[in-house]
Amino acid sequence: MPTNLPPDALQAEKRYREAETLEDKIATLDEFIGLIPKHKGTDHLRADLRKQLSKLKASAQAGKKTTRQDSAFRIVREGAGQVAIVGVTNVGKSALVAALTNATPEVSSAPYTTWEPTPGMMLADNVQIQLIDTPPLSRDYVEVELLSLIRRSDLILLVVDVQTQPVQQLEESIAILEEHRIIPLHRRDGYPDDPRFTFKPLLVLANKCDDRESEELFEILCVLLEEKWSILPVSATTGHNLEQLKQAVFDGLAVMRVYAKPPGKDPDLSRPYVLPKGSTVEEFARKIHKDFYDNLKSARVWGSATFDGQAVSRDHVLHDGDVVELRI
Ligand SMILES: Nc1nc2c(ncn2[C@@H]2O[C@H](COP(=O)(O)OP(=O)(O)OP(=O)(O)O)[C@@H](O)[C@H]2O)c(=O)[nH]1
Ligand SMILES: [Mg+2]
């Protein structure tokens, strides 16, 4: 695979390689093809991938009588990233999704309440991020489709209940994920470079930190954990640290906001374009419209340039909050 593809295409390619079901393969390959820049250098690649796509579609068509209807576990990506909220039962996954998004999953003190994933959109600053409430991870019944959903996500939020054996809950959840080759990114060095493993950024949420007493439980939890996890105490009930949580999710997605400034006008700061961190002016141009990418004559940047309004080249690397004026 050529390495000079833009970061979002490389990420889509990775999702395609990791897809396990025919349905997932078709959806991720389709997405990948759409993100490959269209020019002479990518003609062969695009043609090859299109052939692969039609083969996959043909096998899907052939197997249609036996395959199931669209699965509830296949959730269309929306917003700046897809985040899976996972953990054992009753830790407050659904309560967190209800507190953070427009979705209204059922919350109950009875165990095993959630059976199907529910997506909701969370507004972090001025960026929409998709959170997915999921059924509990459980040793008794491991749902293959749930693991595929987690593999496709960009970030995992692993929830534990600070008031109920959080260390065991964390260890059990991680063990189930790792048995299915989903590995927290910070443990990557301990694993061979094998494409069967999926390494995911993972943030631990110690939920039910409602008061002073549970804050103390959180401190004990931090002492007991032998490994360095990214961990945040939160409460779905009181709203404690939910703003910090939004920021941590945004940071965990490794994306940035860039604003378009039409020549002679002010930028619309309420509508950022979201790009992978490290994207260039050229990648920003492609995100706006193919014409900007093909015919870009000049670009000026406010923010990361040495001075405001500086003229920059196509390969100038942008930063979060930059304002860019493109001329074609
Ligand atoms: N005190 C307290 N209780 C909470 C908090 N968040 C959730 N709960 C309670 O914990 C119980 C379980 O919450 P759910 O959101 O249904 O938990 P879940 O992880 O989605 O559970 P499953 O769907 O079975 O996996 C409910 O009684 C919630 O009211 C919190 O921050 N503080
Ligand atoms: Mg639930």
mmCIF file of C-alpha atoms and ligand atoms in Angstrom:
data_model
loop_
_atom_site.group_PDB
_atom_site.id
_atom_site.type_symbol
_atom_site.label_atom_id
_atom_site.label_comp_id
_atom_site.label_asym_id
_atom_site.label_seq_id
_atom_site.Cartn_x
_atom_site.Cartn_y
_atom_site.Cartn_z
ATOM 1 C CA MET A 1 0.000 0.000 0.000
ATOM 2 C CA PRO A 2 1.520 3.395 -0.894
ATOM 3 C CA THR A 3 2.415 5.282 2.253
ATOM 4 C CA ASN A 4 1.859 8.699 0.687
ATOM 5 C CA LEU A 5 -1.895 8.491 1.209
ATOM 6 C CA PRO A 6 -3.436 11.128 3.491
ATOM 7 C CA PRO A 7 -3.886 10.117 7.166
ATOM 8 C CA ASP A 8 -7.674 9.698 6.948
ATOM 9 C CA ALA A 9 -7.308 7.317 3.971
ATOM 10 C CA LEU A 10 -4.642 5.315 5.849
ATOM 11 C CA GLN A 11 -6.962 5.043 8.841
ATOM 12 C CA ALA A 12 -9.804 3.865 6.592
ATOM 13 C CA GLU A 13 -7.453 1.336 4.986
ATOM 14 C CA LYS A 14 -6.599 0.008 8.440
ATOM 15 C CA ARG A 15 -10.281 -0.340 9.308
ATOM 16 C CA TYR A 16 -10.754 -2.269 6.068
ATOM 17 C CA ARG A 17 -7.894 -4.659 6.892
ATOM 18 C CA GLU A 18 -9.361 -5.223 10.330
ATOM 19 C CA ALA A 19 -12.927 -5.779 9.143
ATOM 20 C CA GLU A 20 -14.092 -9.288 9.837
ATOM 21 C CA THR A 21 -17.510 -9.646 8.265
ATOM 22 C CA LEU A 22 -18.351 -9.284 4.604
ATOM 23 C CA GLU A 23 -20.667 -6.379 5.417
ATOM 24 C CA ASP A 24 -17.887 -4.565 7.298
ATOM 25 C CA LYS A 25 -15.414 -5.210 4.518
ATOM 26 C CA ILE A 26 -17.735 -3.672 1.922
ATOM 27 C CA ALA A 27 -18.515 -0.629 4.053
ATOM 28 C CA THR A 28 -14.905 0.055 5.056
ATOM 29 C CA LEU A 29 -13.504 -0.534 1.552
ATOM 30 C CA ASP A 30 -16.102 1.806 0.087
ATOM 31 C CA GLU A 31 -15.121 4.451 2.626
ATOM 32 C CA PHE A 32 -11.400 3.878 1.913
ATOM 33 C CA ILE A 33 -11.816 4.293 -1.857
ATOM 34 C CA GLY A 34 -13.702 7.553 -1.306
ATOM 35 C CA LEU A 35 -10.765 8.974 0.685
ATOM 36 C CA ILE A 36 -8.048 8.236 -1.866
ATOM 37 C CA PRO A 37 -7.033 11.411 -3.702
ATOM 38 C CA LYS A 38 -7.932 11.183 -7.367
ATOM 39 C CA HIS A 39 -4.863 11.710 -9.534
ATOM 40 C CA LYS A 40 -2.672 9.743 -11.952
ATOM 41 C CA GLY A 41 -0.513 8.282 -9.183
ATOM 42 C CA THR A 42 -3.466 6.534 -7.571
ATOM 43 C CA ASP A 43 -5.221 5.311 -10.748
ATOM 44 C CA HIS A 44 -4.003 1.715 -10.418
ATOM 45 C CA LEU A 45 -4.678 1.527 -6.726
ATOM 46 C CA ARG A 46 -8.223 2.823 -7.144
ATOM 47 C CA ALA A 47 -8.915 0.451 -10.041
ATOM 48 C CA ASP A 48 -7.627 -2.546 -8.034
ATOM 49 C CA LEU A 49 -9.679 -1.614 -5.008
ATOM 50 C CA ARG A 50 -12.807 -1.112 -7.095
ATOM 51 C CA LYS A 51 -12.336 -4.630 -8.485
ATOM 52 C CA GLN A 52 -12.006 -5.968 -4.938
ATOM 53 C CA LEU A 53 -15.139 -4.064 -3.965
ATOM 54 C CA SER A 54 -17.223 -5.485 -6.782
ATOM 55 C CA LYS A 55 -16.037 -9.010 -5.906
ATOM 56 C CA LEU A 56 -17.068 -8.478 -2.292
ATOM 57 C CA LYS A 57 -20.427 -7.105 -3.389
ATOM 58 C CA ALA A 58 -20.934 -10.088 -5.684
ATOM 59 C CA SER A 59 -20.278 -12.524 -2.829
ATOM 60 C CA ALA A 60 -22.638 -10.553 -0.597
ATOM 61 C CA GLN A 61 -25.297 -10.786 -3.300
ATOM 62 C CA ALA A 62 -24.712 -14.533 -3.688
ATOM 63 C CA GLY A 63 -24.952 -15.154 0.036
ATOM 64 C CA LYS A 64 -27.898 -12.835 0.570
ATOM 65 C CA LYS A 65 -30.436 -15.588 1.244
ATOM 66 C CA THR A 66 -28.396 -16.862 4.161
ATOM 67 C CA THR A 67 -27.078 -13.586 5.637
ATOM 68 C CA ARG A 68 -28.966 -11.677 8.274
ATOM 69 C CA GLN A 69 -30.579 -8.298 7.888
ATOM 70 C CA ASP A 70 -28.538 -5.212 8.698
ATOM 71 C CA SER A 71 -27.116 -5.725 12.144
ATOM 72 C CA ALA A 72 -27.785 -3.296 15.016
ATOM 73 C CA PHE A 73 -24.037 -3.482 15.642
ATOM 74 C CA ARG A 74 -23.215 -1.805 12.323
ATOM 75 C CA ILE A 75 -23.416 1.856 13.127
ATOM 76 C CA VAL A 76 -22.856 4.473 10.449
ATOM 77 C CA ARG A 77 -19.999 6.765 11.432
ATOM 78 C CA GLU A 78 -20.964 10.363 12.112
ATOM 79 C CA GLY A 79 -19.042 13.373 13.353
ATOM 80 C CA ALA A 80 -15.339 13.671 14.139
ATOM 81 C CA GLY A 81 -14.901 10.145 15.490
ATOM 82 C CA GLN A 82 -16.588 6.999 16.745
ATOM 83 C CA VAL A 83 -16.086 6.157 20.422
ATOM 84 C CA ALA A 84 -17.146 2.836 22.010
ATOM 85 C CA ILE A 85 -18.207 2.933 25.686
ATOM 86 C CA VAL A 86 -17.449 -0.510 27.075
ATOM 87 C CA GLY A 87 -17.260 -2.323 30.409
ATOM 88 C CA VAL A 88 -18.865 -4.970 32.570
ATOM 89 C CA THR A 89 -22.527 -4.705 33.553
ATOM 90 C CA ASN A 90 -23.967 -1.972 35.791
ATOM 91 C CA VAL A 91 -20.965 0.350 35.750
ATOM 92 C CA GLY A 92 -23.027 3.186 34.214
ATOM 93 C CA LYS A 93 -22.213 3.012 30.496
ATOM 94 C CA SER A 94 -25.778 3.825 29.468
ATOM 95 C CA ALA A 95 -26.065 6.526 32.151
ATOM 96 C CA LEU A 96 -22.928 8.204 30.766
ATOM 97 C CA VAL A 97 -24.193 8.089 27.184
ATOM 98 C CA ALA A 98 -27.527 9.537 28.377
ATOM 99 C CA ALA A 99 -25.710 12.328 30.269
ATOM 100 C CA LEU A 100 -23.329 13.206 27.435
ATOM 101 C CA THR A 101 -25.398 12.828 24.266
ATOM 102 C CA ASN A 102 -28.847 13.283 22.765
ATOM 103 C CA ALA A 103 -29.478 9.506 23.022
ATOM 104 C CA THR A 104 -31.755 7.991 25.682
ATOM 105 C CA PRO A 105 -30.603 4.428 26.349
ATOM 106 C CA GLU A 106 -32.307 2.539 29.158
ATOM 107 C CA VAL A 107 -30.568 2.925 32.537
ATOM 108 C CA SER A 108 -31.377 0.425 35.267
ATOM 109 C CA SER A 109 -29.963 -1.048 38.444
ATOM 110 C CA ALA A 110 -30.782 -4.511 37.085
ATOM 111 C CA PRO A 111 -27.756 -6.179 35.487
ATOM 112 C CA TYR A 112 -27.575 -6.841 31.733
ATOM 113 C CA THR A 113 -29.949 -4.045 30.784
ATOM 114 C CA THR A 114 -28.417 -3.103 27.442
ATOM 115 C CA TRP A 115 -28.643 -5.681 24.650
ATOM 116 C CA GLU A 116 -27.991 -3.591 21.576
ATOM 117 C CA PRO A 117 -25.635 -0.681 20.936
ATOM 118 C CA THR A 118 -27.093 2.838 20.896
ATOM 119 C CA PRO A 119 -25.235 5.732 19.245
ATOM 120 C CA GLY A 120 -25.563 9.332 20.392
ATOM 121 C CA MET A 121 -23.865 12.585 19.423
ATOM 122 C CA MET A 122 -21.803 14.479 21.995
ATOM 123 C CA LEU A 123 -20.849 18.097 21.458
ATOM 124 C CA ALA A 124 -17.278 18.629 22.676
ATOM 125 C CA ASP A 125 -16.554 22.339 22.363
ATOM 126 C CA ASN A 126 -17.802 22.867 18.791
ATOM 127 C CA VAL A 127 -17.171 19.357 17.483
ATOM 128 C CA GLN A 128 -19.704 16.526 17.239
ATOM 129 C CA ILE A 129 -18.398 13.135 18.354
ATOM 130 C CA GLN A 130 -20.301 9.849 18.135
ATOM 131 C CA LEU A 131 -20.470 7.852 21.375
ATOM 132 C CA ILE A 132 -21.833 4.300 21.299
ATOM 133 C CA ASP A 133 -23.411 2.702 24.357
ATOM 134 C CA THR A 134 -22.773 -1.050 24.186
ATOM 135 C CA PRO A 135 -23.981 -4.240 25.877
ATOM 136 C CA PRO A 136 -21.820 -5.380 28.808
ATOM 137 C CA LEU A 137 -18.593 -7.313 28.359
ATOM 138 C CA SER A 138 -19.141 -10.653 29.989
ATOM 139 C CA ARG A 139 -17.222 -13.887 30.375
ATOM 140 C CA ASP A 140 -20.446 -15.896 29.989
ATOM 141 C CA TYR A 141 -21.320 -14.567 26.589
ATOM 142 C CA VAL A 142 -18.916 -12.846 24.274
ATOM 143 C CA GLU A 143 -20.741 -11.165 21.411
ATOM 144 C CA VAL A 144 -18.562 -11.369 18.289
ATOM 145 C CA GLU A 145 -20.336 -8.400 16.717
ATOM 146 C CA LEU A 146 -19.639 -6.270 19.786
ATOM 147 C CA LEU A 147 -15.940 -6.996 19.440
ATOM 148 C CA SER A 148 -16.067 -6.023 15.752
ATOM 149 C CA LEU A 149 -17.804 -2.770 16.693
ATOM 150 C CA ILE A 150 -15.044 -2.036 19.240
ATOM 151 C CA ARG A 151 -12.382 -2.868 16.634
ATOM 152 C CA ARG A 152 -13.915 -0.397 14.178
ATOM 153 C CA SER A 153 -14.090 2.421 16.740
ATOM 154 C CA ASP A 154 -11.470 5.171 16.984
ATOM 155 C CA LEU A 155 -11.271 5.243 20.775
ATOM 156 C CA ILE A 156 -12.435 3.052 23.668
ATOM 157 C CA LEU A 157 -13.857 4.458 26.886
ATOM 158 C CA LEU A 158 -13.619 1.638 29.416
ATOM 159 C CA VAL A 159 -16.001 2.294 32.307
ATOM 160 C CA VAL A 160 -15.601 0.883 35.837
ATOM 161 C CA ASP A 161 -17.690 1.514 38.952
ATOM 162 C CA VAL A 162 -15.421 3.108 41.547
ATOM 163 C CA GLN A 163 -17.724 1.817 44.297
ATOM 164 C CA THR A 164 -17.702 -1.880 43.230
ATOM 165 C CA GLN A 165 -14.343 -3.639 42.808
ATOM 166 C CA PRO A 166 -13.052 -1.354 40.071
ATOM 167 C CA VAL A 167 -9.656 -3.086 39.799
ATOM 168 C CA GLN A 168 -11.285 -6.445 39.072
ATOM 169 C CA GLN A 169 -13.715 -4.811 36.640
ATOM 170 C CA LEU A 170 -10.837 -3.184 34.770
ATOM 171 C CA GLU A 171 -8.790 -6.387 34.687
ATOM 172 C CA GLU A 172 -11.728 -8.469 33.511
ATOM 173 C CA SER A 173 -12.686 -6.039 30.737
ATOM 174 C CA ILE A 174 -9.100 -5.760 29.496
ATOM 175 C CA ALA A 175 -8.687 -9.553 29.615
ATOM 176 C CA ILE A 176 -11.790 -10.068 27.468
ATOM 177 C CA LEU A 177 -10.633 -7.453 24.954
ATOM 178 C CA GLU A 178 -7.098 -8.842 24.797
ATOM 179 C CA GLU A 179 -8.334 -12.414 24.361
ATOM 180 C CA HIS A 180 -9.935 -11.070 21.199
ATOM 181 C CA ARG A 181 -6.755 -9.270 20.148
ATOM 182 C CA ILE A 182 -7.931 -5.750 21.011
ATOM 183 C CA ILE A 183 -4.981 -4.211 22.855
ATOM 184 C CA PRO A 184 -4.753 -0.824 24.624
ATOM 185 C CA LEU A 185 -2.403 1.326 22.553
ATOM 186 C CA HIS A 186 0.006 1.983 25.435
ATOM 187 C CA ARG A 187 0.742 -1.765 25.654
ATOM 188 C CA ARG A 188 1.776 -1.952 21.998
ATOM 189 C CA ASP A 189 5.478 -2.501 22.716
ATOM 190 C CA GLY A 190 4.750 -5.822 24.396
ATOM 191 C CA TYR A 191 3.131 -7.241 21.258
ATOM 192 C CA PRO A 192 4.524 -8.466 17.955
ATOM 193 C CA ASP A 193 3.845 -6.303 14.934
ATOM 194 C CA ASP A 194 1.098 -8.603 13.688
ATOM 195 C CA PRO A 195 -1.898 -7.271 11.707
ATOM 196 C CA ARG A 196 -4.228 -9.603 13.621
ATOM 197 C CA PHE A 197 -3.841 -7.376 16.667
ATOM 198 C CA THR A 198 -5.797 -4.143 16.868
ATOM 199 C CA PHE A 199 -4.243 -1.443 19.033
ATOM 200 C CA LYS A 200 -6.708 1.161 20.294
ATOM 201 C CA PRO A 201 -6.329 4.293 22.378
ATOM 202 C CA LEU A 202 -8.199 3.620 25.609
ATOM 203 C CA LEU A 203 -9.309 5.899 28.415
ATOM 204 C CA VAL A 204 -10.562 4.451 31.707
ATOM 205 C CA LEU A 205 -13.539 6.195 33.333
ATOM 206 C CA ALA A 206 -13.969 5.596 37.064
ATOM 207 C CA ASN A 207 -17.716 6.285 37.204
ATOM 208 C CA LYS A 208 -19.928 6.908 40.248
ATOM 209 C CA CYS A 209 -17.429 9.368 41.780
ATOM 210 C CA ASP A 210 -20.393 11.287 43.214
ATOM 211 C CA ASP A 211 -18.983 12.649 46.474
ATOM 212 C CA ARG A 212 -15.961 12.962 48.803
ATOM 213 C CA GLU A 213 -16.240 9.371 49.904
ATOM 214 C CA SER A 214 -16.100 8.028 46.354
ATOM 215 C CA GLU A 215 -13.248 10.438 45.529
ATOM 216 C CA GLU A 216 -11.303 8.635 48.247
ATOM 217 C CA LEU A 217 -12.180 5.318 46.630
ATOM 218 C CA PHE A 218 -10.802 6.735 43.397
ATOM 219 C CA GLU A 219 -7.537 7.648 45.095
ATOM 220 C CA ILE A 220 -7.263 4.105 46.465
ATOM 221 C CA LEU A 221 -7.963 2.734 42.977
ATOM 222 C CA CYS A 222 -5.094 4.790 41.547
ATOM 223 C CA VAL A 223 -2.748 3.401 44.197
ATOM 224 C CA LEU A 224 -3.854 -0.178 43.538
ATOM 225 C CA LEU A 225 -3.364 0.020 39.778
ATOM 226 C CA GLU A 226 0.119 -1.170 38.988
ATOM 227 C CA GLU A 227 0.094 0.072 35.437
ATOM 228 C CA LYS A 228 -0.163 3.654 34.221
ATOM 229 C CA TRP A 229 -3.624 4.036 32.717
ATOM 230 C CA SER A 230 -5.198 7.223 31.409
ATOM 231 C CA ILE A 231 -7.945 7.388 33.997
ATOM 232 C CA LEU A 232 -10.543 10.008 34.860
ATOM 233 C CA PRO A 233 -12.950 10.065 37.837
ATOM 234 C CA VAL A 234 -16.471 10.981 36.647
ATOM 235 C CA SER A 235 -20.091 10.787 37.737
ATOM 236 C CA ALA A 236 -22.976 10.357 35.332
ATOM 237 C CA THR A 237 -25.324 11.245 38.202
ATOM 238 C CA THR A 238 -23.784 14.527 39.402
ATOM 239 C CA GLY A 239 -22.078 15.479 36.130
ATOM 240 C CA HIS A 240 -18.689 15.551 37.893
ATOM 241 C CA ASN A 241 -15.817 15.981 35.370
ATOM 242 C CA LEU A 242 -18.022 15.506 32.308
ATOM 243 C CA GLU A 243 -16.506 18.614 30.683
ATOM 244 C CA GLN A 244 -12.996 17.205 31.290
ATOM 245 C CA LEU A 245 -14.240 13.934 29.824
ATOM 246 C CA LYS A 246 -15.308 15.678 26.613
ATOM 247 C CA GLN A 247 -11.882 17.293 26.329
ATOM 248 C CA ALA A 248 -10.134 13.956 26.988
ATOM 249 C CA VAL A 249 -12.226 12.286 24.261
ATOM 250 C CA PHE A 250 -11.382 15.061 21.807
ATOM 251 C CA ASP A 251 -7.663 14.721 22.654
ATOM 252 C CA GLY A 252 -7.857 10.922 22.407
ATOM 253 C CA LEU A 253 -9.180 11.089 18.855
ATOM 254 C CA ALA A 254 -6.015 12.877 17.706
ATOM 255 C CA VAL A 255 -7.943 15.269 15.498
ATOM 256 C CA MET A 256 -7.804 19.031 15.062
ATOM 257 C CA ARG A 257 -10.164 21.817 14.059
ATOM 258 C CA VAL A 258 -9.419 24.044 11.123
ATOM 259 C CA TYR A 259 -11.598 26.969 10.044
ATOM 260 C CA ALA A 260 -12.159 28.127 6.481
ATOM 261 C CA LYS A 261 -11.883 31.842 5.754
ATOM 262 C CA PRO A 262 -13.454 32.847 2.461
ATOM 263 C CA PRO A 263 -11.310 35.635 0.883
ATOM 264 C CA GLY A 264 -12.386 39.045 2.208
ATOM 265 C CA LYS A 265 -14.694 37.553 4.861
ATOM 266 C CA ASP A 266 -14.459 36.392 8.450
ATOM 267 C CA PRO A 267 -14.147 32.677 9.201
ATOM 268 C CA ASP A 268 -17.192 30.890 10.632
ATOM 269 C CA LEU A 269 -15.749 29.796 13.981
ATOM 270 C CA SER A 270 -18.813 27.746 14.840
ATOM 271 C CA ARG A 271 -18.186 25.336 11.957
ATOM 272 C CA PRO A 272 -14.770 23.725 12.138
ATOM 273 C CA TYR A 273 -13.498 21.210 9.628
ATOM 274 C CA VAL A 274 -12.153 18.239 11.560
ATOM 275 C CA LEU A 275 -8.971 16.612 10.257
ATOM 276 C CA PRO A 276 -6.471 14.091 11.643
ATOM 277 C CA LYS A 277 -3.673 15.812 13.578
ATOM 278 C CA GLY A 278 -0.725 16.555 11.315
ATOM 279 C CA SER A 279 -2.855 17.209 8.214
ATOM 280 C CA THR A 280 -1.562 19.701 5.673
ATOM 281 C CA VAL A 281 -3.081 22.639 3.784
ATOM 282 C CA GLU A 282 -3.537 20.303 0.812
ATOM 283 C CA GLU A 283 -5.530 17.806 2.900
ATOM 284 C CA PHE A 284 -7.678 20.614 4.243
ATOM 285 C CA ALA A 285 -8.328 21.769 0.659
ATOM 286 C CA ARG A 286 -9.458 18.268 -0.300
ATOM 287 C CA LYS A 287 -11.789 18.129 2.680
ATOM 288 C CA ILE A 288 -13.530 21.315 1.534
ATOM 289 C CA HIS A 289 -13.915 20.406 -2.111
ATOM 290 C CA LYS A 290 -12.080 18.523 -4.851
ATOM 291 C CA ASP A 291 -11.810 21.770 -6.868
ATOM 292 C CA PHE A 292 -9.791 23.421 -4.106
ATOM 293 C CA TYR A 293 -7.466 20.438 -4.036
ATOM 294 C CA ASP A 294 -7.024 20.288 -7.820
ATOM 295 C CA ASN A 295 -6.715 24.012 -8.499
ATOM 296 C CA LEU A 296 -5.218 25.454 -5.329
ATOM 297 C CA LYS A 297 -3.196 28.574 -6.213
ATOM 298 C CA SER A 298 -2.323 29.979 -2.802
ATOM 299 C CA ALA A 299 -3.093 29.618 0.880
ATOM 300 C CA ARG A 300 -2.764 31.935 3.870
ATOM 301 C CA VAL A 301 -2.788 30.807 7.503
ATOM 302 C CA TRP A 302 -3.660 32.519 10.765
ATOM 303 C CA GLY A 303 -2.484 30.653 13.884
ATOM 304 C CA SER A 304 0.350 28.217 13.311
ATOM 305 C CA ALA A 305 2.186 30.383 10.747
ATOM 306 C CA THR A 306 4.989 32.663 11.916
ATOM 307 C CA PHE A 307 2.812 35.712 11.384
ATOM 308 C CA ASP A 308 -0.919 36.114 10.830
ATOM 309 C CA GLY A 309 -2.052 35.788 7.242
ATOM 310 C CA GLN A 310 1.251 34.310 6.119
ATOM 311 C CA ALA A 311 1.320 32.707 2.674
ATOM 312 C CA VAL A 312 2.143 29.002 3.037
ATOM 313 C CA SER A 313 2.785 26.065 0.710
ATOM 314 C CA ARG A 314 0.466 23.111 0.052
ATOM 315 C CA ASP A 315 2.432 20.909 2.442
ATOM 316 C CA HIS A 316 2.324 23.330 5.383
ATOM 317 C CA VAL A 317 1.276 21.320 8.465
ATOM 318 C CA LEU A 318 -1.776 22.805 10.199
ATOM 319 C CA HIS A 319 -2.579 22.969 13.924
ATOM 320 C CA ASP A 320 -5.747 22.898 16.018
ATOM 321 C CA GLY A 321 -7.545 26.238 15.729
ATOM 322 C CA ASP A 322 -5.854 27.419 12.523
ATOM 323 C CA VAL A 323 -7.787 29.653 10.142
ATOM 324 C CA VAL A 324 -7.009 29.070 6.463
ATOM 325 C CA GLU A 325 -7.819 31.112 3.383
ATOM 326 C CA LEU A 326 -7.614 29.186 0.117
ATOM 327 C CA ARG A 327 -7.585 30.727 -3.370
ATOM 328 C CA ILE A 328 -8.090 28.866 -6.604
HETATM 329 N N1 LIG B 1 -24.393 6.704 42.191
HETATM 330 C C1 LIG B 1 -24.298 6.603 40.875
HETATM 331 N N2 LIG B 1 -25.035 5.679 40.213
HETATM 332 C C2 LIG B 1 -24.905 5.603 38.877
HETATM 333 C C3 LIG B 1 -24.047 6.453 38.136
HETATM 334 N N3 LIG B 1 -24.122 6.114 36.844
HETATM 335 C C4 LIG B 1 -25.022 5.099 36.770
HETATM 336 N N4 LIG B 1 -25.489 4.792 37.989
HETATM 337 C C5 LIG B 1 -26.473 3.755 38.326
HETATM 338 O O1 LIG B 1 -25.894 2.479 38.060
HETATM 339 C C6 LIG B 1 -26.886 1.576 37.570
HETATM 340 C C7 LIG B 1 -26.470 0.994 36.237
HETATM 341 O O2 LIG B 1 -26.444 2.023 35.266
HETATM 342 P P1 LIG B 1 -26.482 1.715 33.708
HETATM 343 O O3 LIG B 1 -26.157 2.967 32.998
HETATM 344 O O4 LIG B 1 -27.739 1.011 33.326
HETATM 345 O O5 LIG B 1 -25.240 0.684 33.613
HETATM 346 P P2 LIG B 1 -24.688 -0.080 32.329
HETATM 347 O O6 LIG B 1 -23.197 -0.125 32.451
HETATM 348 O O7 LIG B 1 -25.234 0.524 31.078
HETATM 349 O O8 LIG B 1 -25.271 -1.550 32.546
HETATM 350 P P3 LIG B 1 -25.540 -2.698 31.426
HETATM 351 O O9 LIG B 1 -26.428 -2.131 30.376
HETATM 352 O O10 LIG B 1 -26.138 -3.808 32.186
HETATM 353 O O11 LIG B 1 -24.193 -3.072 30.906
HETATM 354 C C8 LIG B 1 -28.200 2.379 37.502
HETATM 355 O O12 LIG B 1 -28.926 2.137 38.664
HETATM 356 C C9 LIG B 1 -27.729 3.823 37.460
HETATM 357 O O13 LIG B 1 -28.658 4.736 37.998
HETATM 358 C C10 LIG B 1 -23.294 7.437 38.858
HETATM 359 O O14 LIG B 1 -22.520 8.247 38.334
HETATM 360 N N5 LIG B 1 -23.464 7.452 40.227
HETATM 361 MG MG MG B 2 -26.424 -0.262 29.652
#
